[in-house]
mmCIF file of C-alpha atoms (C1' of nucleotides) and ligand atoms in Angstrom:
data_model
loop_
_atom_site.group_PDB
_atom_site.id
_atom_site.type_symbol
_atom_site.label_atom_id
_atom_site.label_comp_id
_atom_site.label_asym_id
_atom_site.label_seq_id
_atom_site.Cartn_x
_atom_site.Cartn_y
_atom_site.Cartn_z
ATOM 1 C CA UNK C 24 87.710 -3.125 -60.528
ATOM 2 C CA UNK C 25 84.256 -2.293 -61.624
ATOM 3 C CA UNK C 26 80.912 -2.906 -60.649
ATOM 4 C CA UNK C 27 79.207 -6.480 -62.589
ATOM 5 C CA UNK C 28 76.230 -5.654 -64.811
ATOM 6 C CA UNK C 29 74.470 -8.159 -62.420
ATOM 7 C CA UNK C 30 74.251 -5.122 -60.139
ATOM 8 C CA UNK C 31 73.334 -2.842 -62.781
ATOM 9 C CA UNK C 32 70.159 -5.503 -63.692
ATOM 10 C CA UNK C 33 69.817 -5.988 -59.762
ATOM 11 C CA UNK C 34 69.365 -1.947 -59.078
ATOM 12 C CA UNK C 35 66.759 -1.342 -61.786
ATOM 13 C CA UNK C 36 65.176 -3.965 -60.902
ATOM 14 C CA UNK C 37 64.557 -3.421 -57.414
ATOM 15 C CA UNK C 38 64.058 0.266 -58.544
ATOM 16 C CA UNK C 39 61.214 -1.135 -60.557
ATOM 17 C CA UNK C 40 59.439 -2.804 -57.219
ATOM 18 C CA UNK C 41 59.867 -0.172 -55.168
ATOM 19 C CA UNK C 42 58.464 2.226 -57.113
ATOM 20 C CA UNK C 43 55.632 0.072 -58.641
ATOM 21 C CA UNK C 44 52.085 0.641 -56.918
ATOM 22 C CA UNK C 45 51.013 -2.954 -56.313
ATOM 23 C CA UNK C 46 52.509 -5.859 -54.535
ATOM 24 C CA UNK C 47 51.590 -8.235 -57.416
ATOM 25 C CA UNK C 48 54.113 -10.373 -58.034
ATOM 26 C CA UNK C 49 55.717 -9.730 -61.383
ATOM 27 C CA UNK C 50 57.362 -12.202 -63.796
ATOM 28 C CA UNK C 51 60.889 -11.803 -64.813
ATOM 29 C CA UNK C 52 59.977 -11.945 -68.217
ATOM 30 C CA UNK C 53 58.273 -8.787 -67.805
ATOM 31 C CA UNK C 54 61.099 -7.203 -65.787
ATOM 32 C CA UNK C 55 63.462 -8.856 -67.995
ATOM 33 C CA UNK C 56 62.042 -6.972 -71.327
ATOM 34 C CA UNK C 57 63.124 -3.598 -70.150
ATOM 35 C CA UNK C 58 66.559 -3.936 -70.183
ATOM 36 C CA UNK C 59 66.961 -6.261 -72.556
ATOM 37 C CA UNK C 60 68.865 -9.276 -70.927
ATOM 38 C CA UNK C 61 67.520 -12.372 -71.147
ATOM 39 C CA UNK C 62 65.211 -13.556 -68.465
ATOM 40 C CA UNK C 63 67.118 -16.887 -67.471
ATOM 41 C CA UNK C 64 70.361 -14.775 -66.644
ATOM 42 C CA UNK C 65 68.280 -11.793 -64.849
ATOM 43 C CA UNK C 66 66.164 -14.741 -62.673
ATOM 44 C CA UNK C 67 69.680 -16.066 -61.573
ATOM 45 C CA UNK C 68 70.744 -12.655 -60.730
ATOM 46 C CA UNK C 69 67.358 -11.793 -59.030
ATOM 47 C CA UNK C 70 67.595 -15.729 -56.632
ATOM 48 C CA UNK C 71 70.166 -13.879 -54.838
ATOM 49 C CA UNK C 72 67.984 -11.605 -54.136
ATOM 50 C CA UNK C 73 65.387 -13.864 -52.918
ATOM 51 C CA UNK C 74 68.424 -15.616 -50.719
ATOM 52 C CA UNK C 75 69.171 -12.011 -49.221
ATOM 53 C CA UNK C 76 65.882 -11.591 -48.446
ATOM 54 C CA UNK C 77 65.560 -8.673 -50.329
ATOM 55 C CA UNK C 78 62.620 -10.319 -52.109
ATOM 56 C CA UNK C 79 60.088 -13.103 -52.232
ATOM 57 C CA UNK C 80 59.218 -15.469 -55.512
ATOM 58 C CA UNK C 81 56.123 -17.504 -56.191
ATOM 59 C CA UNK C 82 55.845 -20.150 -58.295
ATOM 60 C CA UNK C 83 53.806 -21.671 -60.290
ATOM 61 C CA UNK C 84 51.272 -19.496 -62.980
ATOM 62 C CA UNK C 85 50.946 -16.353 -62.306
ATOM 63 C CA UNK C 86 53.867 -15.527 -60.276
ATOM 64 C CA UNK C 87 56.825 -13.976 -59.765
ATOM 65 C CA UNK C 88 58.982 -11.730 -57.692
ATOM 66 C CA UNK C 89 57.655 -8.960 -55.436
ATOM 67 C CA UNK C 90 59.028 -6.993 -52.209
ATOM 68 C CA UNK C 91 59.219 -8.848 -48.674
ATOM 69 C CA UNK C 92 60.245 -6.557 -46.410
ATOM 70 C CA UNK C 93 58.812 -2.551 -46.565
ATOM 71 C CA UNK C 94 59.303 -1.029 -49.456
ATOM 72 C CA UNK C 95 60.838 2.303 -47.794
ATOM 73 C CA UNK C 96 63.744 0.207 -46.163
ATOM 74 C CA UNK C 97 65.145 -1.231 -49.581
ATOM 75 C CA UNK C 98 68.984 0.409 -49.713
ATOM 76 C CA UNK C 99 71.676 0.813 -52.452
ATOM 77 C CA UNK C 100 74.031 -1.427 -50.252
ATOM 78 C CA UNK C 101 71.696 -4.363 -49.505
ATOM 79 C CA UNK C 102 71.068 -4.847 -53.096
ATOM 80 C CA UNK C 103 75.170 -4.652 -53.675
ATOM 81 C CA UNK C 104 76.067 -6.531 -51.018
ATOM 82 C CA UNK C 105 73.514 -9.246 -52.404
ATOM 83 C CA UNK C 106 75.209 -8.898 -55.341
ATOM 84 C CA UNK C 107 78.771 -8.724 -55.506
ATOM 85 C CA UNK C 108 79.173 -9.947 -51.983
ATOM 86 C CA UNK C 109 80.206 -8.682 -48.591
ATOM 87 C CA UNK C 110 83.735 -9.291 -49.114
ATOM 88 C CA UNK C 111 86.233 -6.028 -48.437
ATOM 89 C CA UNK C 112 87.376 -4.884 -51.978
ATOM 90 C CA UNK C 113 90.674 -5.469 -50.545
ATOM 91 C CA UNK C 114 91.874 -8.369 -49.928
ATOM 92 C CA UNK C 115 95.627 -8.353 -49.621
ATOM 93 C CA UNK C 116 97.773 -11.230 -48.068
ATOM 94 C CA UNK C 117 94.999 -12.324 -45.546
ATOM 95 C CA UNK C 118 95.560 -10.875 -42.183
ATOM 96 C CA UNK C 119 93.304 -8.913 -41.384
ATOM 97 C CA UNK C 120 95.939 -7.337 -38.720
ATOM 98 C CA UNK C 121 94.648 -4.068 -37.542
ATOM 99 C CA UNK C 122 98.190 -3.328 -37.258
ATOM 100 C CA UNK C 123 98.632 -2.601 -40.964
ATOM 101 C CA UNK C 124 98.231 0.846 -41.845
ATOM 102 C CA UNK C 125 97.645 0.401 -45.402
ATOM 103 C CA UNK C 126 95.043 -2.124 -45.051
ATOM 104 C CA UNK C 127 93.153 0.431 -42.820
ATOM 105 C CA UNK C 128 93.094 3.050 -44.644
ATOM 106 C CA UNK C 129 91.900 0.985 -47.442
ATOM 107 C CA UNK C 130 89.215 -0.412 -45.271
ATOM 108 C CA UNK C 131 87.899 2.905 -44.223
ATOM 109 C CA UNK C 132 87.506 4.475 -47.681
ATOM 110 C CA UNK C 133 85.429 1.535 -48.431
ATOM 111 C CA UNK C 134 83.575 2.205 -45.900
ATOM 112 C CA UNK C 135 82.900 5.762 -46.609
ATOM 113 C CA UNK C 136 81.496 4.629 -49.286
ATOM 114 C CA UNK C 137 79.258 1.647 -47.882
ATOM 115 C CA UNK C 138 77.792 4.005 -45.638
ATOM 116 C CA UNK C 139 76.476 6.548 -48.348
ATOM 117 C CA UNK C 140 75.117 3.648 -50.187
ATOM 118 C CA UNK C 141 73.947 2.350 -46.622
ATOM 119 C CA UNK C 142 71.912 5.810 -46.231
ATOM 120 C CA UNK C 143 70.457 6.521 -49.512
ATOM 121 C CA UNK C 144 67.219 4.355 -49.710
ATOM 122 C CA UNK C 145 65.535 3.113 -53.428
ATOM 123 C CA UNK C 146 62.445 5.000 -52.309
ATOM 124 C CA UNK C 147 64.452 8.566 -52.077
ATOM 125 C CA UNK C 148 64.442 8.483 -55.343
ATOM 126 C CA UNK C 149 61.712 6.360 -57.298
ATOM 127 C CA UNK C 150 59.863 9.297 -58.344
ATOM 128 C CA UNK C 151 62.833 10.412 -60.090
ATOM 129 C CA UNK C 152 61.798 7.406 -62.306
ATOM 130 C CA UNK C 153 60.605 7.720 -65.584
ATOM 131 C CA UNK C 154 57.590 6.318 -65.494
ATOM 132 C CA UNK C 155 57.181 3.210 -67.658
ATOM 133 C CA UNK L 17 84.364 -5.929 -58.199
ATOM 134 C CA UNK L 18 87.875 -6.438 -56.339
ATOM 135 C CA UNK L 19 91.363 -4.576 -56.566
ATOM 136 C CA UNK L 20 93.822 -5.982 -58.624
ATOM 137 C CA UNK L 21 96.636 -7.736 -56.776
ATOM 138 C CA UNK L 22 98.793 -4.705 -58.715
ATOM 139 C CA UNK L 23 97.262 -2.118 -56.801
ATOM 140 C CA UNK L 24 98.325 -3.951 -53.931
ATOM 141 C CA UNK L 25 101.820 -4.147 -55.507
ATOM 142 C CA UNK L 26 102.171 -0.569 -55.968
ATOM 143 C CA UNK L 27 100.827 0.804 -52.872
ATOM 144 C CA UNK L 28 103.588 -1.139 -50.766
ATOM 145 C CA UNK L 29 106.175 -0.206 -53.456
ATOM 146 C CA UNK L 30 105.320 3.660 -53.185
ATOM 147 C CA UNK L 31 105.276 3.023 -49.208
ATOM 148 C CA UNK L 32 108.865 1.850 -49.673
ATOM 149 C CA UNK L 33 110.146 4.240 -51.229
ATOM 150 C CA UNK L 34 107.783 7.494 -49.825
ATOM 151 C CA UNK L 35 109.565 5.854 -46.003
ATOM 152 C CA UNK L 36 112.931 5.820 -47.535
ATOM 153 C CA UNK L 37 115.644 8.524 -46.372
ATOM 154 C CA UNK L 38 117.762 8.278 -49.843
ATOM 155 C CA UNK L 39 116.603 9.555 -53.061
ATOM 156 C CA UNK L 40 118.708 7.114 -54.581
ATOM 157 C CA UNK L 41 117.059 5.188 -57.318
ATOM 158 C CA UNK L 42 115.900 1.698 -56.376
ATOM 159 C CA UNK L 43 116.292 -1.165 -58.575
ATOM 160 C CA UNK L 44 113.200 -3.054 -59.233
ATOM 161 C CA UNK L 45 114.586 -6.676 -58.149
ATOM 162 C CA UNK L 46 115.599 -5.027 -54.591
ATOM 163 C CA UNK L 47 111.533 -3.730 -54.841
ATOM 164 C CA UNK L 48 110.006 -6.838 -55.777
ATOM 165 C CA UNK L 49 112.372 -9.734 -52.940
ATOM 166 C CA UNK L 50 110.294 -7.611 -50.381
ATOM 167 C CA UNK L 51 106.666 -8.659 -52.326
ATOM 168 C CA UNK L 52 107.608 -12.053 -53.603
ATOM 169 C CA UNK L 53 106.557 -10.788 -56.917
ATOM 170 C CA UNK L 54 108.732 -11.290 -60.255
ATOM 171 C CA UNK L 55 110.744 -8.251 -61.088
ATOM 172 C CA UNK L 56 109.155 -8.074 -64.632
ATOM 173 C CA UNK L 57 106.062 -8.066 -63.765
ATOM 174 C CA UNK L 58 106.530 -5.704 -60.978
ATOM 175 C CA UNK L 59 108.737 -3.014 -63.692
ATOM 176 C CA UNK L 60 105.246 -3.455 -65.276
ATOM 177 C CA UNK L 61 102.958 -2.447 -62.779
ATOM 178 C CA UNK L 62 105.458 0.791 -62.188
ATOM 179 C CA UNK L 63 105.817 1.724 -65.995
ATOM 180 C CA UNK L 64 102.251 2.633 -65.409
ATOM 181 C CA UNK L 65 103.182 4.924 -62.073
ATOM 182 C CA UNK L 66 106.275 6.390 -63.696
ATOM 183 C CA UNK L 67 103.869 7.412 -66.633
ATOM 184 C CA UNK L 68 101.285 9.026 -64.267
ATOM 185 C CA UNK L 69 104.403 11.239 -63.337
ATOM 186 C CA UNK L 70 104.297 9.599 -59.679
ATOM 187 C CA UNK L 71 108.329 8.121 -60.121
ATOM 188 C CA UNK L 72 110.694 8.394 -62.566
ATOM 189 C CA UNK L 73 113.216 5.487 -64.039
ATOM 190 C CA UNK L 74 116.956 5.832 -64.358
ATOM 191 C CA UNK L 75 118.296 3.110 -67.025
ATOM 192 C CA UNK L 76 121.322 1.326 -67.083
ATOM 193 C CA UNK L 77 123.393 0.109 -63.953
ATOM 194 C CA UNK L 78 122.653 1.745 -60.722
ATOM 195 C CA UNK L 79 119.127 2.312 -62.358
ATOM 196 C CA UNK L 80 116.074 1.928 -60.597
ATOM 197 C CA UNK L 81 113.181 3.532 -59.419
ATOM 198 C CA UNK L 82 112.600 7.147 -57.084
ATOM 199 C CA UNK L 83 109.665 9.275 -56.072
ATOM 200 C CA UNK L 84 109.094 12.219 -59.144
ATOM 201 C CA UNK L 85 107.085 14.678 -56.612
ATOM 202 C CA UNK L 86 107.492 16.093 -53.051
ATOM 203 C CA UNK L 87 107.095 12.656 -50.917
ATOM 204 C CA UNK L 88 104.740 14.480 -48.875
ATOM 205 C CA UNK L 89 102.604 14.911 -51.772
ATOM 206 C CA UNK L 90 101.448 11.393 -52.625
ATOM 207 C CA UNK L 91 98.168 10.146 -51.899
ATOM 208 C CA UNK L 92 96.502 6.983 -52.154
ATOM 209 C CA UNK L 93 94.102 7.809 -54.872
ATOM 210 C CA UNK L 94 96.907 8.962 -57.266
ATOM 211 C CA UNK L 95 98.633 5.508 -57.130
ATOM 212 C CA UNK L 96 95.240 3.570 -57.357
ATOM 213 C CA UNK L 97 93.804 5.614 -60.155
ATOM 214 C CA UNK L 98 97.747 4.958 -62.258
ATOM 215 C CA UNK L 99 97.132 1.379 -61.886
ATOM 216 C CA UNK L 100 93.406 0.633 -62.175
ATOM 217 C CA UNK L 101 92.273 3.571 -64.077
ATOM 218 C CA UNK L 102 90.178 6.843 -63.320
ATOM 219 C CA UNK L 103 86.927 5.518 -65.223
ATOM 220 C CA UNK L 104 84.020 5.061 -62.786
ATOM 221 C CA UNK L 105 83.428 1.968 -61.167
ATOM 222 C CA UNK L 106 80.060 2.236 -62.251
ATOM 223 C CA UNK L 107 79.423 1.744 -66.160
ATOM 224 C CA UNK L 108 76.201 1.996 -67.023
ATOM 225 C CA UNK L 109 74.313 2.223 -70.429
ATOM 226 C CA UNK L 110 77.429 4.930 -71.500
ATOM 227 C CA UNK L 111 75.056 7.633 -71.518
ATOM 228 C CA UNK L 112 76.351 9.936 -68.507
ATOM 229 C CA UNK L 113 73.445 11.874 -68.007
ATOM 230 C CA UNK L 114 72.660 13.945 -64.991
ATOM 231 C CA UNK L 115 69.107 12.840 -65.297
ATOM 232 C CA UNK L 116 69.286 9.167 -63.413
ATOM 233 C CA UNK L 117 69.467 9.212 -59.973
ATOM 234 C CA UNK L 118 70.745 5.593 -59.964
ATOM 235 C CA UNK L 119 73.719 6.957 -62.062
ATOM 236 C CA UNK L 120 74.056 9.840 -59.134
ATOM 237 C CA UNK L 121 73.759 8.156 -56.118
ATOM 238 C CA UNK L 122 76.613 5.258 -57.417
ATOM 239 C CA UNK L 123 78.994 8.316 -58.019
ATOM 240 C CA UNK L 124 78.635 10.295 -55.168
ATOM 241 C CA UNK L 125 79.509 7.041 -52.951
ATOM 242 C CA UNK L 126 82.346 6.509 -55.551
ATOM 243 C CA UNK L 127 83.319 10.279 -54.798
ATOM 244 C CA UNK L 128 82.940 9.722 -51.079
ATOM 245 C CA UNK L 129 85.581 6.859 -51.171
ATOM 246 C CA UNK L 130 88.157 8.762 -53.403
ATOM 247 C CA UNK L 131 87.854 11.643 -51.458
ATOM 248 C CA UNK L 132 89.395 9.578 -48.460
ATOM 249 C CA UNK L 133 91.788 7.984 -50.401
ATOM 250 C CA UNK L 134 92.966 11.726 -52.043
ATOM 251 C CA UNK L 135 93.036 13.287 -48.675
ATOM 252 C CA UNK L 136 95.143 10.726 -46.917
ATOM 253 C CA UNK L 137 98.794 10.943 -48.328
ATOM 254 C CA UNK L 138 101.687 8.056 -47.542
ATOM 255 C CA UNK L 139 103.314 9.881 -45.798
ATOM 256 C CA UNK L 140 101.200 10.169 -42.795
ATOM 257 C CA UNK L 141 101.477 6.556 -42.103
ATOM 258 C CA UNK L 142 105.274 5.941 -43.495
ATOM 259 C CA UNK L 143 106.319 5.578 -39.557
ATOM 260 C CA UNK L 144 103.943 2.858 -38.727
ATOM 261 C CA UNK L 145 105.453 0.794 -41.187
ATOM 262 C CA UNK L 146 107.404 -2.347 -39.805
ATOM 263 C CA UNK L 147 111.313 -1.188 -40.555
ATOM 264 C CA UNK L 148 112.488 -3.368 -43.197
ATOM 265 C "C1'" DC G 6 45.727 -32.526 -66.037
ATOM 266 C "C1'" DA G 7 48.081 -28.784 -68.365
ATOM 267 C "C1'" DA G 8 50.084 -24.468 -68.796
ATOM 268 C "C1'" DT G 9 52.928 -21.365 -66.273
ATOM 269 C "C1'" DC G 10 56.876 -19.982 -63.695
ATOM 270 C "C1'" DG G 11 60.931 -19.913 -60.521
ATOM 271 C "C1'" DC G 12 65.184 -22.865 -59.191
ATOM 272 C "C1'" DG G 13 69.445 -25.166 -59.938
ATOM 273 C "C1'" DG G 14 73.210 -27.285 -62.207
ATOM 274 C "C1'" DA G 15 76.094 -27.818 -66.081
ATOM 275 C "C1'" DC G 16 77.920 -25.688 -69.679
ATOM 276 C "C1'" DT G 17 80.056 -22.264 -73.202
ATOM 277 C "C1'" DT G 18 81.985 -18.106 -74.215
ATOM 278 C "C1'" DT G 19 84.485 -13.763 -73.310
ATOM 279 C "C1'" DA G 20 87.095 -10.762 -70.749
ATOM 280 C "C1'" DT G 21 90.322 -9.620 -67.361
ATOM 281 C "C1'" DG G 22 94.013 -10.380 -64.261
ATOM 282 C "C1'" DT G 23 98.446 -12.619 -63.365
ATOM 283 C "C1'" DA G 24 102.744 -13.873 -64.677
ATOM 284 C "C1'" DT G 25 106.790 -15.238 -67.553
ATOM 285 C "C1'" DC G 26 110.020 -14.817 -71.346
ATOM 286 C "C1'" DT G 27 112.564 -12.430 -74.709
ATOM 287 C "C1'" DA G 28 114.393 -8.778 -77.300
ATOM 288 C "C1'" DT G 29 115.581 -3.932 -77.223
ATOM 289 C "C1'" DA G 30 117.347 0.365 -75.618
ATOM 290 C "C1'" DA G 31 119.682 3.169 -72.333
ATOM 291 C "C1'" DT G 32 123.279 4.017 -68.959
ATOM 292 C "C1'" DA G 33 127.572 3.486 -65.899
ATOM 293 C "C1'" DG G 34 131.941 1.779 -65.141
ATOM 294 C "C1'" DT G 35 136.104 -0.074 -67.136
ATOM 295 C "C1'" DA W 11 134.668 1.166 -77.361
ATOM 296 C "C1'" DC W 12 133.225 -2.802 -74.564
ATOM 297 C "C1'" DT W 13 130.580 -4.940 -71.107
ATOM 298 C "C1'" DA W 14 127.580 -5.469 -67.382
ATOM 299 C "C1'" DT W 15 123.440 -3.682 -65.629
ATOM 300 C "C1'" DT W 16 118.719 -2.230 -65.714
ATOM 301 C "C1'" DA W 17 114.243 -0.438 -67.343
ATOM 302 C "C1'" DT W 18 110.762 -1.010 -71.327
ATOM 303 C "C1'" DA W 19 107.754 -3.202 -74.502
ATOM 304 C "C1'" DG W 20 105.707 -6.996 -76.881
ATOM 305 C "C1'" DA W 21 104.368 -11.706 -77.212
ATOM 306 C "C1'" DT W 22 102.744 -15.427 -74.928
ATOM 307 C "C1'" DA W 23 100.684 -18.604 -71.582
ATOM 308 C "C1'" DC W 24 97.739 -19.495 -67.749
ATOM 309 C "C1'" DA W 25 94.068 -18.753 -64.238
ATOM 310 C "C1'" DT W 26 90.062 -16.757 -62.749
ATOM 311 C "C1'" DA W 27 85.856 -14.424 -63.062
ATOM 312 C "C1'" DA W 28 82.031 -12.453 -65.534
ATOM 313 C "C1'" DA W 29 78.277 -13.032 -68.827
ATOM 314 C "C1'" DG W 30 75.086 -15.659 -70.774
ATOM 315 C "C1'" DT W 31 72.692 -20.116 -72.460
ATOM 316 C "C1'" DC W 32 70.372 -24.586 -72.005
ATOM 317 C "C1'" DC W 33 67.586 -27.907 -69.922
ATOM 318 C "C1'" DG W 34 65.202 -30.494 -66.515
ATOM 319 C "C1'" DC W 35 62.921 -30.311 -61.967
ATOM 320 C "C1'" DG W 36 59.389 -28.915 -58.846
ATOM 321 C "C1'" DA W 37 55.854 -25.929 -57.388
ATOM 322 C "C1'" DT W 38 51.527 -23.450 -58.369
ATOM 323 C "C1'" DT W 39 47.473 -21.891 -60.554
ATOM 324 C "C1'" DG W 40 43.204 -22.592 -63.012
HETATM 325 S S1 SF4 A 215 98.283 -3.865 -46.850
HETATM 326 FE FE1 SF4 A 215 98.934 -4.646 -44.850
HETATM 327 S S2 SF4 A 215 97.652 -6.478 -44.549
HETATM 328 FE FE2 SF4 A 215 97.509 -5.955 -46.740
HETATM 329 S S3 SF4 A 215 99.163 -7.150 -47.733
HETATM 330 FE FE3 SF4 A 215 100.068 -5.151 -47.231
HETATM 331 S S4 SF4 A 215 101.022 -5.477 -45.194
HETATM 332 FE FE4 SF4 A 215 99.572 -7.209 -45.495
HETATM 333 S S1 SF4 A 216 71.760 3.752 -63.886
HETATM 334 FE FE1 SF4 A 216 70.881 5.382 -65.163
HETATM 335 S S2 SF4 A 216 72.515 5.837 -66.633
HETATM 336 FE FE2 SF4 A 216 73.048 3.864 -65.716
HETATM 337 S S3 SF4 A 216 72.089 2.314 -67.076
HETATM 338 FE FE3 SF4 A 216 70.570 2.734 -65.490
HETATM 339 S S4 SF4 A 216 69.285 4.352 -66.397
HETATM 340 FE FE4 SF4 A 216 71.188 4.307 -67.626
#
DNA sequence: CAATCGCGGACTTTATGTATCTATAATAGT
DNA sequence: ACTATTATAGATACATAAAGTCCGCGATTG
C-alpha cells in the first residue's frame, strides 16, 4: 500500500512543466537527469501521460514533451490517476453493493482524499520550487 | 498502490467480533469458514492486531480471539494502520522536510483520508451488517 | 540522407503479497 | 499427568506487481 515511484517521477515532472516559462518542448533526457532515473523508464512513465492527455510529445529532433492543456488546470489527482489508475484502492470481493457498509466507508475516505488532491493545482505551488 | 487482501481480512474479522453480544473468545477456524480464508494465515493477519493491543489471544482449548478495548472504541484506521503499517503512503527521497510542497500536499490528502477512517468507529455500522 | 527523439514490446530483476505446512508452546478438561 | 485443542512463529512455495533495461520502429528536423 504505497504510492509507485512512477508517481513520484510523474509529479516532479509535471511540476517541472508547469512551472517552466516556455512551452518548448523538452527532452526526457533533460527531465530525466534531475532525478536520476534513466530516461527509457521515465519516457514510459511520462506516455501515460501523453495517453491522459495531460501532455503532448513531438518527435523527431528537437522534441519532446510539453503541456497541452493550460498550465493552471494541471492537478495532483490527474497526474495520479494517470498513474496508478482510477481503480478504488479497495477492491474487496467485487460487488460493488452499496449495501455494504464497510465498503462505503472505505470508499468515502478515499474520496476525501481524491478530492484534496482534486483541489490543490501544480501551479499553487510551483513557486515553492527551487529553482533549477 | 492497493490494500492488501489482509486488510480486508481483518476489517470483517473485527466487524465480527465488535457485532458480537459474547465476549467469549472466538477461535480462529470459526473466524476464517465465514472469509474462505485458511485459518493459519488468518491467526497471522491477527497476531499483528493482537500486538497493536486491538484483541487479545487465549491459548489452548476454548482459545480464540476477543476485542482488548471498549468495542465502541475501535476505528477503522487503528485496524488498517496494525495490518499495513503507519508509514506514509508517500515515500519520497527519505528526507521529510517541511520545505517541499509536493511532500505537503501528498500528506495532508493522506491526513484527510485517515482522519475519516479514525473518526468512524465499527461500531456505528455493526447493525447494518447482514446477521450471520 | 542522417541525426535526433518518442513509442512499444519483450524481457529481466526485485520486492511484495498470498498462502501453506510444520513445529512449538500454552491451556482446559479428563 | 495425559491428551486434545488452539494460538504463534518460522520456513517455504507461489503469484503478482513494481522497477528498470534493451532494442527496433517510426516520425521529425535540419
Ligand atoms: S467490504 Fe463489503 S463488499 Fe467488500 S468484501 Fe466485505 S462484504 Fe463484500
Ligand atoms: S516530493 Fe519533495 S521530499 Fe519527496 S522526493 Fe520530491 S523533492 Fe524530495
Amino acid at each position: 500500500m504505497k504510492y509507485s515511484k512512477a508517481t513520484n517521477y510523474a509529479l516532479h515532472t509535471m511540476m517541472y512543466l508547469v512551472a517552466s516559462e516556455t512551452n518548448k518542448p523538452v527532452g526526457v533526457q533533460q527531465l530525466a537527469d534531475k532525478q536520476d532515473v534513466s530516461p527509457t523508464y521515465l519516457s514510459k512513465i511520462l506516455t501515460k501521460l501523453v495517453k491522459a492527455g495531460l501532455i503532448e510529445s513531438a518527435s523527431g529532433a528537437g522534441g519532446g514533451y510539453r503541456l497541452k492543456g493550460r498550465r493552471e488546470d494541471v492537478s495532483f489527482l490527474e497526474i495520479i490517476h494517470a498513474v496508478e489508475g482510477t481503480a478504488s484502492l479497495f477492491d474487496c470481493c467485487g460487488n460493488t453493493h452499496s449495501q455494504c457498509a464497510i465498503h462505503r466507508v472505505m470508499l468515502a475516505s478515499e474520496e476525501a482524499m481524491e478530492q484534496k488532491l482534486r483541489d490543490t493545482k501544480m501551479i499553487e505551488l510551483a513557486d515553492a520550487l527551487p529553482r533549477k
